[in-house]
Coordinates of C-alpha atoms in Angstrom, one line a residue:
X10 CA 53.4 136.6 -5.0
X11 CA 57.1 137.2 -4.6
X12 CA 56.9 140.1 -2.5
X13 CA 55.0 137.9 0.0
X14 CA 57.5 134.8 -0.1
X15 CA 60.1 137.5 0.5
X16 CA 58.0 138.8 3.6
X17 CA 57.2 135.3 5.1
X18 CA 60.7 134.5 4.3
X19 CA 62.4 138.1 5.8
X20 CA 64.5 138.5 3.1
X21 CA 65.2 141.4 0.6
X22 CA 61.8 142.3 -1.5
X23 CA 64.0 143.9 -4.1
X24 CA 65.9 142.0 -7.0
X25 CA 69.2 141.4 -6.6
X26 CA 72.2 138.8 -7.3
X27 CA 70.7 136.6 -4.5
X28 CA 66.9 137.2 -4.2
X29 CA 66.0 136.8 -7.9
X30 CA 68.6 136.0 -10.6
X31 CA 67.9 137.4 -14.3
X32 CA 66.8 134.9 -16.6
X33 CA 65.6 137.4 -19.3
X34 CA 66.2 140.5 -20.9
X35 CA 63.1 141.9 -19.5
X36 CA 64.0 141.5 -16.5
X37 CA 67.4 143.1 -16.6
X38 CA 66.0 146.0 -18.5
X39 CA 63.6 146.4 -15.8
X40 CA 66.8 146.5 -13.1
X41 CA 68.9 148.4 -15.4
X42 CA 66.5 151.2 -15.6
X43 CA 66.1 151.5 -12.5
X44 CA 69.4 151.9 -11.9
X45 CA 70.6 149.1 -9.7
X46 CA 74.0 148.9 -8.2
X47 CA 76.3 147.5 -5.9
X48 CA 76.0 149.3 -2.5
X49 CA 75.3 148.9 1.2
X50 CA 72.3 149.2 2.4
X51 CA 69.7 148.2 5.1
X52 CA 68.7 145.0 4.8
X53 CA 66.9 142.0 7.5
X54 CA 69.5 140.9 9.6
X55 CA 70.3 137.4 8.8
X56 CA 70.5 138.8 5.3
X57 CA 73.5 141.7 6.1
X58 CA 76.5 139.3 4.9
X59 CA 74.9 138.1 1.3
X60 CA 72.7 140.8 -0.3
X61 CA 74.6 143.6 -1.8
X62 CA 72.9 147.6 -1.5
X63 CA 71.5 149.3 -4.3
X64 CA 70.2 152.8 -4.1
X65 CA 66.3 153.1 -4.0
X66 CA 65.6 152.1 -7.4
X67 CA 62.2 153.3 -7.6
X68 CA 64.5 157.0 -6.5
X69 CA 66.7 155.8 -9.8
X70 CA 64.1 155.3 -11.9
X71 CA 62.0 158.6 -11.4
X72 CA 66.0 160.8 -11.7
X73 CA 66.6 159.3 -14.8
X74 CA 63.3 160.3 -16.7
X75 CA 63.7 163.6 -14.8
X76 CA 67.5 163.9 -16.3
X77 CA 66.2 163.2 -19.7
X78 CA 63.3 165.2 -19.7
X79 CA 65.4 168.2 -18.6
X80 CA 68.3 166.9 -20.8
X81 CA 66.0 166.9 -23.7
X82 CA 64.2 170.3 -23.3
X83 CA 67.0 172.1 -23.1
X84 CA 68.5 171.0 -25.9
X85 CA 65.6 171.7 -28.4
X86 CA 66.2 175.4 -27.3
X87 CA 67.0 177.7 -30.4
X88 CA 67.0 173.8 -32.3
X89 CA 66.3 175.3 -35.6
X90 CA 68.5 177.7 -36.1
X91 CA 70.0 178.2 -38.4
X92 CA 67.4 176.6 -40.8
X93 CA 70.0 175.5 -43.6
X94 CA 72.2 172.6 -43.4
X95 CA 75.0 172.8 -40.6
X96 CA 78.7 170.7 -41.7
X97 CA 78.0 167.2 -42.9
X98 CA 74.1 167.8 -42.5
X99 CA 74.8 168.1 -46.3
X100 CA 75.3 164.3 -46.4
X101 CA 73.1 162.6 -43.9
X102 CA 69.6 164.3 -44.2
X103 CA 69.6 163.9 -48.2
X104 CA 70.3 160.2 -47.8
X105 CA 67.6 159.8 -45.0
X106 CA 65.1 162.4 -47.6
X107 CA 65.9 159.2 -50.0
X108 CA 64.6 156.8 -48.1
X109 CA 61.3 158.0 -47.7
X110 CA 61.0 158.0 -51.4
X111 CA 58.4 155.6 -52.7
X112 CA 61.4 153.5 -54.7
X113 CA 64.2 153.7 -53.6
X114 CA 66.9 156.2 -56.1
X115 CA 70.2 155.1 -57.3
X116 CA 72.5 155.6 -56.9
X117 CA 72.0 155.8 -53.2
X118 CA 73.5 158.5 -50.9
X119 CA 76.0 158.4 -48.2
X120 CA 76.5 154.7 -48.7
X121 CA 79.8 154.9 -46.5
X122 CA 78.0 154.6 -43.5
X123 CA 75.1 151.7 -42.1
X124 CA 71.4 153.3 -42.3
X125 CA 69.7 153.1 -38.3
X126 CA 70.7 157.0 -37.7
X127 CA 69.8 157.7 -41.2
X128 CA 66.6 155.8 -40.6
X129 CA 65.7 157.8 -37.9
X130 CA 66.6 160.8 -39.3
X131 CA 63.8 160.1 -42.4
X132 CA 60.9 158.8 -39.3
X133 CA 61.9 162.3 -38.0
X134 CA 61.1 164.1 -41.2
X135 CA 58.3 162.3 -41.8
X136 CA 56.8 162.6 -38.9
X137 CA 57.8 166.9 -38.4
X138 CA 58.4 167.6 -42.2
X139 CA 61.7 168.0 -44.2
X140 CA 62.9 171.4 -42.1
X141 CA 65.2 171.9 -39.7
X142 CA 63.3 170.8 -36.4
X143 CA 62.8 167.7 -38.5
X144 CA 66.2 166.9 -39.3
X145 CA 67.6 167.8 -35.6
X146 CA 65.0 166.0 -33.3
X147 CA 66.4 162.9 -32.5
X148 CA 69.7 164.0 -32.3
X149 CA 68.2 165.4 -29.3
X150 CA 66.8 162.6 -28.0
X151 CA 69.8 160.5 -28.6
X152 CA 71.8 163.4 -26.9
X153 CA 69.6 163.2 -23.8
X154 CA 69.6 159.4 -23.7
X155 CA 73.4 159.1 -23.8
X156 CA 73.3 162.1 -20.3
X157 CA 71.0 159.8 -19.1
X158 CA 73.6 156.6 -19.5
X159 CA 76.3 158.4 -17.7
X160 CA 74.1 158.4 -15.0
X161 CA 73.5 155.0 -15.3
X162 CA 77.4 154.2 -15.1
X163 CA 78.1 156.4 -12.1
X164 CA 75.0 154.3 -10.4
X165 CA 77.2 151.3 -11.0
X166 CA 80.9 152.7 -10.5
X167 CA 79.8 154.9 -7.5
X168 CA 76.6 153.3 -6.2
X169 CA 75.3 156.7 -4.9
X170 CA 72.6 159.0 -6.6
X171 CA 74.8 162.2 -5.3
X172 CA 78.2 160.9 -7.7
X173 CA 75.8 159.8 -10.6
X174 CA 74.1 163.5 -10.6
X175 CA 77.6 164.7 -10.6
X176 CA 79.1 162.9 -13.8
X177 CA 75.9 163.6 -15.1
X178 CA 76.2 167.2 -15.0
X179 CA 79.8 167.6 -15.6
X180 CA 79.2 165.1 -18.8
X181 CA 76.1 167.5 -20.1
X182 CA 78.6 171.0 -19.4
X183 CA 81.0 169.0 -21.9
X184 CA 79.9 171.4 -24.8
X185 CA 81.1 168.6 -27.1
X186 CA 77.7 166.6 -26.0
X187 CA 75.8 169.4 -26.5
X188 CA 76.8 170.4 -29.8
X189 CA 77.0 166.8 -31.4
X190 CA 73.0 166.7 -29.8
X191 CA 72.0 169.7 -32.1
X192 CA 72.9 168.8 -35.1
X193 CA 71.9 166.2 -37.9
X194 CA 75.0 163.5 -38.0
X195 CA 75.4 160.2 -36.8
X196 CA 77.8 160.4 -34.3
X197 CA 75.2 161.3 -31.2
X198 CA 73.1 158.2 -32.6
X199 CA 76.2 156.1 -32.0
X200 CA 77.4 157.4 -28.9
X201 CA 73.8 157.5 -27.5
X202 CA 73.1 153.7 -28.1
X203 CA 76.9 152.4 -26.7
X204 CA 76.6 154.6 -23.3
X205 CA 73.4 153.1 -22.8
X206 CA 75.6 149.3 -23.7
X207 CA 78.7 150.6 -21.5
X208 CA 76.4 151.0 -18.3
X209 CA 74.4 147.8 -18.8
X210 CA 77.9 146.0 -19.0
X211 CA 79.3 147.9 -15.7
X212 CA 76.2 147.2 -13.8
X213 CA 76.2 143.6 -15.0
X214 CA 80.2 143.1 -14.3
X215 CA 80.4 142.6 -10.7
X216 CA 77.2 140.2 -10.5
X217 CA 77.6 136.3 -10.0
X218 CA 74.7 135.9 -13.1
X219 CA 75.9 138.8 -15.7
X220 CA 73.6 137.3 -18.5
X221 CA 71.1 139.6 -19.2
X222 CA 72.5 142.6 -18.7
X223 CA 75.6 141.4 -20.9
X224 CA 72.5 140.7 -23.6
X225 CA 70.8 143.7 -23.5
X226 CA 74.7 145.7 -24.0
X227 CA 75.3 143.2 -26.8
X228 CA 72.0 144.0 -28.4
X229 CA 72.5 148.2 -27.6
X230 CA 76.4 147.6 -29.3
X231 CA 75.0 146.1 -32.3
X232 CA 72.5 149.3 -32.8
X233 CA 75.0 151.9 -31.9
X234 CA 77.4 150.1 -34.8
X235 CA 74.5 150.2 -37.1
X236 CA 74.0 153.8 -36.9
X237 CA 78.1 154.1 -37.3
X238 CA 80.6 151.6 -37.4
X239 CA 83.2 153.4 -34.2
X240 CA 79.9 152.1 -32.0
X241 CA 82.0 148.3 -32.5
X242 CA 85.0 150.2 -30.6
X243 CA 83.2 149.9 -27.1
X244 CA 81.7 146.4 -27.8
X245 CA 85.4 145.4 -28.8
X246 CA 86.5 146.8 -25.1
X247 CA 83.9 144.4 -23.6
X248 CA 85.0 141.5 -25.6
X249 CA 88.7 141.9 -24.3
X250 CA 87.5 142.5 -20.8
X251 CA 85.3 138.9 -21.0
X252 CA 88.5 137.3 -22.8
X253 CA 91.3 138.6 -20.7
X254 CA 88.9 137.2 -17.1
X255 CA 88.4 133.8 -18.7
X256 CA 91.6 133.4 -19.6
X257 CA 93.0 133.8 -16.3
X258 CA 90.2 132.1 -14.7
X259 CA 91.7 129.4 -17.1
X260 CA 95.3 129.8 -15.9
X261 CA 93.6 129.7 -12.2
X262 CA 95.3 133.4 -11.4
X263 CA 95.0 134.4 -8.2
X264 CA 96.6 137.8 -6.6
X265 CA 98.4 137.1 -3.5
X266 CA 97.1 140.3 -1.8
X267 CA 93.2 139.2 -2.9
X268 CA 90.6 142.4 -2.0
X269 CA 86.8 142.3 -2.6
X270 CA 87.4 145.3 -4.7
X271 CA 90.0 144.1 -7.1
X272 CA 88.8 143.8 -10.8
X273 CA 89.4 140.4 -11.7
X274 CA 88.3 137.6 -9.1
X275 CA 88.6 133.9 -9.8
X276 CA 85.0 133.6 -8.5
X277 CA 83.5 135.9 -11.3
X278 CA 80.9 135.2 -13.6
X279 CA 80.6 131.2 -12.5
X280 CA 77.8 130.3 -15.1
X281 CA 78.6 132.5 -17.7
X282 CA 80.5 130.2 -20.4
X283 CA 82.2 130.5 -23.9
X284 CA 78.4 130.1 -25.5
X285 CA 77.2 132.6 -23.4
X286 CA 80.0 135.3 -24.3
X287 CA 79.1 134.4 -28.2
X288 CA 75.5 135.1 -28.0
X289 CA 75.8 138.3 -26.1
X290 CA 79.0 139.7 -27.9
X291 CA 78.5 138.7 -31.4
X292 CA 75.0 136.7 -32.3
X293 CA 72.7 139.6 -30.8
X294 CA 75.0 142.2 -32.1
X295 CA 75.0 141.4 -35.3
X296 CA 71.2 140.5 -35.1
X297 CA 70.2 144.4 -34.3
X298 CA 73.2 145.1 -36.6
X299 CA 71.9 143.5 -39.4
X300 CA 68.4 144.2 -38.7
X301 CA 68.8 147.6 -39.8
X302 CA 69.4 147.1 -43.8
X303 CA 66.6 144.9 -44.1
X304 CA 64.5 148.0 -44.8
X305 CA 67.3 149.0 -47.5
X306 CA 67.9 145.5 -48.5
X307 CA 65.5 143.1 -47.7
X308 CA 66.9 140.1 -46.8
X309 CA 69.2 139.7 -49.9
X310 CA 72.5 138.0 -48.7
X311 CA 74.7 139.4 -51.6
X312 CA 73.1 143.1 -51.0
X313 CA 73.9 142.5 -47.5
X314 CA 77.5 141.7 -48.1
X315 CA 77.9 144.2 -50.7
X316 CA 76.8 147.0 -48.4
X317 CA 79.5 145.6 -45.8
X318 CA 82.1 145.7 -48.4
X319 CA 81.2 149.3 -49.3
X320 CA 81.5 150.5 -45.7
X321 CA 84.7 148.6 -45.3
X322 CA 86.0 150.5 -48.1
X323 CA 85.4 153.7 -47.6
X324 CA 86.5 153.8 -43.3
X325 CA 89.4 152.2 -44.3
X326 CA 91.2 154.0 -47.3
X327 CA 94.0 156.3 -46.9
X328 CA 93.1 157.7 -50.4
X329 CA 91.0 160.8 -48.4
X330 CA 92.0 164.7 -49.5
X331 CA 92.7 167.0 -46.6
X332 CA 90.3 168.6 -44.8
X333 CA 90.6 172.4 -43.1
X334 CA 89.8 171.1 -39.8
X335 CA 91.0 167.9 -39.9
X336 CA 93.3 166.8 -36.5
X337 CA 95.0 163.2 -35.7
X338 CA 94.0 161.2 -32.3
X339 CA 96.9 162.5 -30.4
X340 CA 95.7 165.5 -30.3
X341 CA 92.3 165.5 -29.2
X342 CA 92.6 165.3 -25.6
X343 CA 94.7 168.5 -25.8
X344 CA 91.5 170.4 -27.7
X345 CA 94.2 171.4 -30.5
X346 CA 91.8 171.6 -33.7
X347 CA 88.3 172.3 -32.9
X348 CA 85.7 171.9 -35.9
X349 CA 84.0 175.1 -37.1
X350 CA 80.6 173.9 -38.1
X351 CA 79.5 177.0 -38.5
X352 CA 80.3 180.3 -38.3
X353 CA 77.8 183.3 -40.3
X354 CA 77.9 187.0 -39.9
X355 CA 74.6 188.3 -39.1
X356 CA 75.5 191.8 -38.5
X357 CA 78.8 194.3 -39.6
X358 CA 80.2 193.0 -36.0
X359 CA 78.0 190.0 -35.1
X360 CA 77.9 186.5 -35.6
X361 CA 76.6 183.1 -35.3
X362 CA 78.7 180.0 -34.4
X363 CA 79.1 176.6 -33.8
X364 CA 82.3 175.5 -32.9
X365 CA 83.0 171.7 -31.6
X366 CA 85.8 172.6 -29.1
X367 CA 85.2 170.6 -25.6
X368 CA 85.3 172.7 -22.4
X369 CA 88.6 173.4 -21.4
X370 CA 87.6 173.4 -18.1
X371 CA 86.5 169.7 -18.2
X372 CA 88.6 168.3 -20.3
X373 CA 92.3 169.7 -19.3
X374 CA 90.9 168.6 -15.6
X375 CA 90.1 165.1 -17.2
X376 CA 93.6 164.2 -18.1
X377 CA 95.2 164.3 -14.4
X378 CA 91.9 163.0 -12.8
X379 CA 92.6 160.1 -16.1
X380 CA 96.3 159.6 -14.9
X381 CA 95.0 159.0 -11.1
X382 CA 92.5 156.4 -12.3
X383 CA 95.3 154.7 -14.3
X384 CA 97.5 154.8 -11.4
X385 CA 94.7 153.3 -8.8
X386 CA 93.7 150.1 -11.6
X387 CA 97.4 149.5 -11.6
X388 CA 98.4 149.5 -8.0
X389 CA 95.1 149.2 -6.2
X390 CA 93.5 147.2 -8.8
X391 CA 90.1 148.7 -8.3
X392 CA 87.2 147.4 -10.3
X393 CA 85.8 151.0 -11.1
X394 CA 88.8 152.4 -11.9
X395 CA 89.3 149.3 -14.1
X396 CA 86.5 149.6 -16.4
X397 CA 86.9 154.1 -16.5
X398 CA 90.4 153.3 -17.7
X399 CA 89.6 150.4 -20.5
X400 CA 86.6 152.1 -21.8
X401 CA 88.5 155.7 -21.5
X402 CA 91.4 154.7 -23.6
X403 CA 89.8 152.1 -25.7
X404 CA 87.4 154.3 -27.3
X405 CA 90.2 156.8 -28.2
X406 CA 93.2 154.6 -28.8
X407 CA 90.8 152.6 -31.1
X408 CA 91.5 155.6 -33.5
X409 CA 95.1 154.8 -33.9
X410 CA 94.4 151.2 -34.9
X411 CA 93.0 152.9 -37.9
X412 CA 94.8 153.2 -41.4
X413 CA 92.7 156.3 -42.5
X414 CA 94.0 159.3 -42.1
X415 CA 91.2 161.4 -41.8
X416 CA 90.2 162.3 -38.4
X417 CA 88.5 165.1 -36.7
X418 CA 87.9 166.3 -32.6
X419 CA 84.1 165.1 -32.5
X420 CA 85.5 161.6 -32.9
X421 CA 86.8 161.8 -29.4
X422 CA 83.2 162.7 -28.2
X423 CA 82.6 158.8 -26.7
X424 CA 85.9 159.1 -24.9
X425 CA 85.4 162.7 -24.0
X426 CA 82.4 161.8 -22.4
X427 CA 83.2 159.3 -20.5
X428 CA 86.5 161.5 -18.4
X429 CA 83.6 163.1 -16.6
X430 CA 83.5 159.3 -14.2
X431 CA 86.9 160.3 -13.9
X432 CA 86.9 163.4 -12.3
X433 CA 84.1 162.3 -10.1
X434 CA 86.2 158.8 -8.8
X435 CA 89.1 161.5 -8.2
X436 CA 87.0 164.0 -6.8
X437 CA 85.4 161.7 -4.3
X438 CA 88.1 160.0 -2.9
X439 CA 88.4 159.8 0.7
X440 CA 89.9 162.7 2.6
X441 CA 88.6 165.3 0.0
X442 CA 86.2 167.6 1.1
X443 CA 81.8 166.5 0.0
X444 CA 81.5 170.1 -1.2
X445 CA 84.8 170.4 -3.6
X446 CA 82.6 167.5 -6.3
X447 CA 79.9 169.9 -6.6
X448 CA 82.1 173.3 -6.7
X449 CA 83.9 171.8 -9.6
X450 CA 80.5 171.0 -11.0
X451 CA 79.8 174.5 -11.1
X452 CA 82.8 175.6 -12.0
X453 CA 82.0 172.7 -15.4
X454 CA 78.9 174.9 -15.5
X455 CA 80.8 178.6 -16.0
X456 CA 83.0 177.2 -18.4
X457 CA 79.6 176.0 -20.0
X458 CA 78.0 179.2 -19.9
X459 CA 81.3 181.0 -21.7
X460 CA 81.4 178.8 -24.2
X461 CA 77.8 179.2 -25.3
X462 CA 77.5 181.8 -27.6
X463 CA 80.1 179.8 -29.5
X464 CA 78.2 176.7 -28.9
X465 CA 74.5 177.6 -30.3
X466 CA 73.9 179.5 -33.2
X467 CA 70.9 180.7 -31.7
X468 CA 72.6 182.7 -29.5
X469 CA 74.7 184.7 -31.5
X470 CA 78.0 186.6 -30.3
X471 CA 80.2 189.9 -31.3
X472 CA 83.5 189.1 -33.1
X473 CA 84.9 190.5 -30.0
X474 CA 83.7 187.7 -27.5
X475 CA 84.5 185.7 -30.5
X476 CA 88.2 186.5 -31.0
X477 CA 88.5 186.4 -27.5
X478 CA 87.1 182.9 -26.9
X479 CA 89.3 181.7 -29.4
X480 CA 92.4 181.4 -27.5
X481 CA 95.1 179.2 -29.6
X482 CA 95.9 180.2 -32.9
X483 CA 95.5 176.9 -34.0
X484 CA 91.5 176.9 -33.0
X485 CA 91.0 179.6 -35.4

């Protein structure tokens, strides 16, 4: 019925701020998905001035199941090895064997953290048995889900499919992604659910009607803190980006130099009120947050509270021993401590590893393509280097807000992830050369390749490669 209006009319057929505005989450999941985004585009002619371009989104849609199929078949390559527990699988997969128990043991395991990865963990097992294919599977999924939202976000930043496939890639030749994606812990759970919540938001933040997609990241920000309680970092970035607009649409600020591109306009966001920003930043988060203990805890408000308390507790004492590969925040961005999660001699002079490390070759890159960004939100005021830099920085800086002192590199995996729409926005700035993006994205892809036999323990590498991969004293 609407496609014909839209015919007899000669307007736009596809959705868009001013040919269909979202009243629902359905619908913005359905535009989200698709991978909607701000960008010029062929449209009737006495529609040119109003309707803003999107990329094919049928195009979108079909990439992104493509990028997760591909995503998620490589990663379940050489999955389960080794067979035994790898790091802090010693934690998490007991506690999700408990809770397929027929009652429920006490005292219960891994209490320190809320249940949704652990849930899915025990589905898993259930579903493959209590192995090693079992335990791992949906960190893959989760792995290729959260390649499949930075594709997503460089749909919005960049509003072209060939940017997007670039931050995707560089994002997936991370080796931080891929490791956390192989193994059973929570932290791909988390970062899985708030990359999906990030690039709802940064497709939502430049449209006149933001509700629904600003519902569906609330409700995606409330999982991802179920599964671990850093997923709150990135919903905590889109509550002072929401605050900071109203309150100078409040003060009426205006910048005397106004662009279409700057980030904050006095014209954003006209409907979208004070109840609005509570239901989507705090009602539906806690919702899906909450919704995850009822199979622990029923609805028992005391049980409830006590299981907040507990978390509380333990992410926030400074009462922690050392650990071997412990490292502070500072450090993280320089790659100074990488985690050994495992490391077993097969042969007299062969071995197999898993080291969370980063890939120097992305990440050292990151930090001047970061300090460009910074420098364009400051002076040009650019919307897209706006929201790199706040949800950059906020995820990692969130760290030092922290009184515990126990850290380690894999919790700068959300941050780390994100620097790859930074060197894509540096890389495609005007007067560079189209081909340079895509020879850094191979050269992403050698560093990759190195780093592999130190990356999957199904590979397997000589101490020599070993030793020689291991470059700093301090990664040792």
């Amino acid at each position: 019925m609407w496609r014909n209006y839209h015919k007899r009319c000669g307007t736009c057929v596809m959705l868009s701020d001013t040919c269909g505005r979202m009243r629902s989450m359905k619908s913005a999941i359905h535009i989200f998905l698709r991978g909607e985004a701000d960008l010029p585009r062929k449209t009737s002619q006495q529609m040119s001035h109003n309707v803003p371009a999107v990329p094919k989104m049928s195009r979108s849609a079909v990439l992104a199941v493509a990028i997760f199929l591909i995503a998620h078949l490589a990663l379940l390559i050489g999955l389960t090895t080794p067979e035994k527990f790898v790091f802090d699988e010693v934690h998490y997969v007991p506690a999700a064997r408990q809770m397929l128990a027929p009652a429920m043991s006490q005292p219960m395991l891994n209490p320190m953290h809320p249940p949704l990865a652990k849930e899915l963990m025990a589905a898993s097992i259930a579903a493959f048995g209590d192995n090693a294919l079992g335990w791992r599977y949906p960190a893959t999924l989760f792995g290729a889900l959260a390649i499949v939202a930075i594709y997503l976000c460089g749909l919005a930043l960049f509003s072209a499919q060939g940017p997007a496939i670039a931050a995707t890639l560089i994002a997936a030749f991370n080796q931080m992604l891929y490791v956390q994606a192989r193994i059973a812990m929570l932290d791909i759970f988390a970062l899985g659910f708030s990359l999906l919540a990030v690039a709802a938001f940064m497709h939502g933040f430049r449209r006149p009607r933001p509700h629904a997609l600003f519902a569906l990241a609330g409700t995606l920000f409330g999982l991802a803190a179920a599964c671990k309680w850093s997923g709150l970092f990135p919903l905590g970035i889109c509550i002072v980006i929401v605050a900071v607009i109203r309150l100078m649409q409040g003060w009426r600020t205006l910048f005397a130099d106004a662009r279409p591109g700057d980030w904050y306009r006095p014209d954003l966001w006209p409907d979208f009120r004070v109840q609005h920003a509570a239901l989507c930043f705090a009602v539906l988060p806690a919702m899906t947050y909450l919704a995850a203990f009822v199979p622990l805890h029923g609805v028992s408000l005391p049980d409830l509270i006590e299981a907040q308390r507990r978390i509380f507790a333990d992410n926030t004492t400074t009462a922690i021993a050392g650990h071997t590969y412990m490292s502070s925040w500072p450090s993280w961005p320089l790659l100074a401590r990488p985690v050994w999660f495992l490391f077993d001699k097969t042969t007299e002079d062969n071995v197999s590893a898993i080291v969370f490390l980063g890939n120097p070759l992305v990440l050292w890159p990151a930090l001047a393509a970061l300090a460009v960004v910074l420098r364009d939100f400051i002076v040009t005021r650019r919307w897209d280097a706006f929201l790199i830099v706040m949800f950059f920085f906020g995820c990692w800086l969130a760290w030092a807000l922290l009184p515990r002192t126990l850290g380690f590199i894999y919790y700068y995996l959300p941050a780390a992830t994100i620097a790859s729409l930074a060197l894509v926005y540096v890389l495609r700035r005007d007067g560079l050369p189209r081909w340079l993006l895509w020879a850094y994205v191979g050269v992403a892809a050698i560093g990759f390749a190195v780093m592999l036999p130190i990356s999957a323990a199904f590979v397997g590498t000589s101490m020599q490669t070993f030793n020689r991969l291991m470059l700093f004293q301090s990664w040792i």
